[in-house]
XYZ file of N, CA, C and O in Angstrom:
272
model
N 0.737 -1.193 -0.086
C 0.335 -0.036 -0.183
C 0.758 1.477 -0.309
O 1.742 1.066 0.195
N 0.172 2.331 -0.987
C 1.011 3.577 -0.565
C 1.002 4.286 0.557
O 0.035 4.381 1.069
N 1.450 5.365 1.177
C 1.157 6.374 2.024
C 0.289 7.637 1.630
O -0.543 7.906 2.984
N 0.164 7.654 0.376
C -0.631 8.467 0.592
C -2.315 8.044 0.192
O -2.607 7.356 0.152
N -2.755 8.686 1.356
C -4.135 8.347 1.374
C -5.573 9.398 0.654
O -4.561 10.315 0.825
N -6.159 8.939 0.430
C -7.324 9.867 -0.868
C -7.875 11.012 0.027
O -8.650 10.805 1.421
N -7.589 12.230 -0.373
C -8.380 13.226 0.479
C -9.644 14.112 -0.530
O -9.390 14.407 -1.935
N -10.494 14.098 0.076
C -11.629 14.657 -0.992
C -11.459 16.332 -1.196
O -12.016 16.653 -2.370
N -10.303 16.849 -0.588
C -10.170 18.217 -0.908
C -8.967 18.247 -1.421
O -7.908 17.528 -1.262
N -9.364 18.721 -2.661
C -8.109 19.480 -3.508
C -7.086 19.730 -3.142
O -7.125 20.815 -2.038
N -5.846 19.671 -3.834
C -4.677 20.259 -3.193
C -4.638 22.330 -3.136
O -4.427 22.366 -2.189
N -5.454 22.438 -4.245
C -5.315 24.069 -4.374
C -6.105 24.743 -2.945
O -5.997 25.339 -2.604
N -7.052 23.599 -2.587
C -7.653 24.366 -1.427
C -7.308 23.750 -0.060
O -7.020 24.548 0.941
N -6.675 22.527 0.584
C -5.537 22.165 1.291
C -4.412 23.462 1.830
O -4.753 23.785 3.133
N -4.077 23.697 0.552
C -3.187 25.052 0.929
C -3.378 26.458 1.250
O -2.889 27.093 2.331
N -5.133 26.354 1.215
C -5.713 27.849 2.034
C -5.763 27.636 3.447
O -5.780 26.703 4.307
N -6.128 28.807 3.989
C -6.072 28.659 5.524
C -7.962 28.521 6.153
O -7.782 29.102 7.287
N -8.784 27.705 5.433
C -9.937 27.694 5.713
C -10.076 26.453 7.062
O -8.447 25.814 6.937
N -10.866 26.600 7.713
C -10.830 25.485 8.365
C -11.171 23.856 7.956
O -11.906 23.856 6.575
N -10.955 22.956 8.444
C -11.330 21.583 7.884
C -12.613 21.290 7.677
O -12.508 20.614 6.400
N -13.405 21.920 8.386
C -15.086 21.851 7.996
C -15.654 22.826 6.713
O -16.129 22.196 5.707
N -14.894 23.899 6.914
C -15.165 24.511 5.674
C -14.124 24.063 4.476
O -14.995 24.132 3.208
N -13.578 23.174 4.095
C -12.584 22.545 3.761
C -13.417 21.838 2.808
O -13.775 21.621 1.275
N -13.906 20.899 3.821
C -15.113 19.854 2.860
C -16.292 20.375 2.860
O -16.455 20.118 1.074
N -16.660 21.273 3.088
C -17.887 22.143 2.203
C -17.680 22.535 0.709
O -18.533 22.395 0.273
N -16.662 23.275 0.947
C -16.063 23.864 -0.423
C -15.952 22.852 -1.630
O -16.128 23.323 -2.624
N -15.146 22.129 -0.938
C -14.953 21.027 -2.182
C -16.110 20.210 -2.639
O -16.253 19.836 -3.956
N -16.956 19.960 -1.741
C -17.801 18.675 -2.098
C -19.021 20.306 -3.322
O -19.635 19.577 -3.958
N -19.219 21.065 -2.759
C -19.689 22.436 -3.513
C -18.862 22.207 -4.837
O -19.943 22.347 -5.912
N -18.104 21.849 -5.144
C -17.104 22.339 -5.946
C -17.048 20.857 -6.949
O -17.658 20.922 -8.078
N -17.348 19.444 -6.139
C -17.740 18.305 -6.968
C -19.156 18.422 -7.394
O -19.174 17.684 -8.611
N -19.511 19.034 -6.898
C -21.444 18.640 -7.197
C -21.682 19.677 -8.518
O -22.221 19.349 -9.508
N -20.840 21.164 -8.610
C -21.141 21.914 -9.670
C -20.488 21.391 -10.995
O -21.007 21.048 -12.013
N -19.301 20.567 -10.722
C -18.627 19.652 -11.686
C -19.427 18.559 -12.145
O -19.923 18.378 -13.887
N -19.922 18.444 -11.382
C -21.117 16.819 -11.450
C -22.155 17.499 -12.377
O -22.372 16.964 -13.641
N -22.641 19.013 -12.406
C -23.812 19.301 -12.717
C -23.157 19.677 -14.241
O -24.366 19.434 -15.316
N -21.915 19.926 -14.427
C -21.575 20.554 -15.818
C -21.238 19.350 -16.659
O -21.522 19.175 -17.872
N -20.647 17.914 -16.095
C -20.171 17.236 -17.263
C -21.875 15.870 -17.212
O -22.026 15.870 -18.330
N -22.595 16.311 -16.630
C -24.411 16.098 -16.612
C -24.964 16.732 -18.120
O -25.696 16.213 -18.695
N -24.861 18.004 -17.703
C -25.256 18.925 -18.782
C -24.541 18.897 -20.324
O -25.458 18.836 -21.170
N -23.299 18.372 -20.073
C -22.545 18.301 -21.168
C -22.900 16.963 -21.948
O -22.723 16.800 -23.509
N -23.138 15.845 -21.328
C -23.325 15.109 -22.032
C -25.098 14.980 -22.031
O -25.345 14.722 -23.664
N -25.997 15.941 -21.417
C -27.241 15.808 -22.238
C -27.200 16.849 -23.421
O -27.881 16.592 -24.499
N -26.689 17.517 -23.714
C -26.170 18.727 -24.695
C -25.852 17.473 -25.936
O -26.035 17.978 -27.551
N -24.886 16.801 -25.333
C -24.170 15.919 -26.768
C -25.332 15.192 -27.345
O -25.172 14.608 -28.766
N -25.892 14.301 -26.815
C -27.620 13.731 -27.429
C -28.604 14.382 -27.704
O -29.613 13.693 -28.189
N -28.715 15.891 -27.748
C -29.698 16.657 -28.022
C -29.491 16.854 -29.952
O -28.434 16.738 -30.630
N -30.582 16.235 -30.254
C -31.011 16.696 -31.741
C -31.573 17.832 -32.076
O -32.826 17.837 -31.296
N -31.250 18.878 -32.935
C -31.773 20.018 -33.300
C -33.201 19.520 -34.540
O -32.874 18.592 -35.370
N -34.132 19.657 -34.256
C -35.745 19.199 -35.179
C -36.166 20.353 -35.571
O -36.803 20.810 -34.769
N -35.760 21.125 -36.795
C -36.311 22.319 -37.612
C -38.069 21.991 -37.227
O -38.408 21.212 -37.520
N -38.141 23.209 -37.244
C -39.764 23.377 -36.829
C -40.423 23.433 -38.568
O -39.533 23.869 -39.301
N -41.592 23.197 -38.871
C -41.691 22.540 -40.136
C -42.593 24.067 -40.630
O -43.267 24.677 -39.565
N -42.487 24.152 -41.713
C -43.173 25.737 -42.114
C -44.517 25.910 -42.597
O -45.058 24.845 -42.804
N -44.990 26.737 -41.906
C -46.635 26.547 -42.144
C -46.838 27.183 -43.606
O -45.869 28.348 -44.312
N -47.399 26.575 -44.579
C -47.594 26.807 -45.490
C -48.488 28.221 -45.958
O -49.207 28.646 -44.790
N -48.330 29.110 -46.899
C -48.593 30.539 -46.690
C -49.906 30.310 -47.164
O -50.227 29.135 -48.153
N -50.797 31.167 -46.901
C -52.736 31.445 -46.944
C -52.707 31.891 -48.369
O -52.071 32.718 -48.842
N -53.842 31.439 -49.122
C -53.596 31.843 -50.516
C -54.231 33.536 -50.393
O -54.602 33.669 -49.515
N -53.501 33.617 -51.759
C -53.421 35.476 -51.455
C -54.873 35.561 -52.140
O -54.850 35.101 -53.751
N -55.792 36.296 -51.836
C -57.211 36.907 -52.401
C -56.599 37.890 -53.302
O -55.657 38.447 -53.682
N -57.518 37.236 -54.999
C -57.658 38.450 -55.895
C -57.778 39.984 -55.819
O -56.814 39.983 -56.422
N -58.348 40.182 -54.988
C -58.790 41.278 -54.649
C -57.544 42.414 -53.979
O -57.204 43.244 -54.455
N -56.578 41.549 -53.330
C -55.200 42.161 -52.495
C -54.240 42.475 -53.641
O -53.339 43.359 -53.618
N -54.603 41.475 -54.846
C -53.433 41.855 -55.533
C -53.884 43.192 -56.541
O -52.632 43.920 -56.877
N -54.565 43.875 -56.538
C -55.029 45.000 -57.114
C -55.094 45.149 -58.111
O -54.832 43.507 -59.395
N -55.175 45.883 -59.396
C -55.725 45.572 -60.934
C -54.755 45.772 -61.826
O -54.176 46.926 -62.125
N -53.359 44.899 -61.246
C -52.318 44.591 -61.764
C -52.555 44.439 -63.598
O -53.445 43.297 -64.003
């Protein structure tokens, strides 16, 4: 086994002067937002754009064309 133990707190946060409880709260919030971002990216990649069907133009009455 290695001497390194897994920590849920990233290294950039461990070096800061927060309390251990605050570090855990920040790390879990960062992980949640990263998970949401990954989930959003996955759902966007599966998204398929379906063009909206065009409505046919109504027939133009002969009176509206004028006496051309």
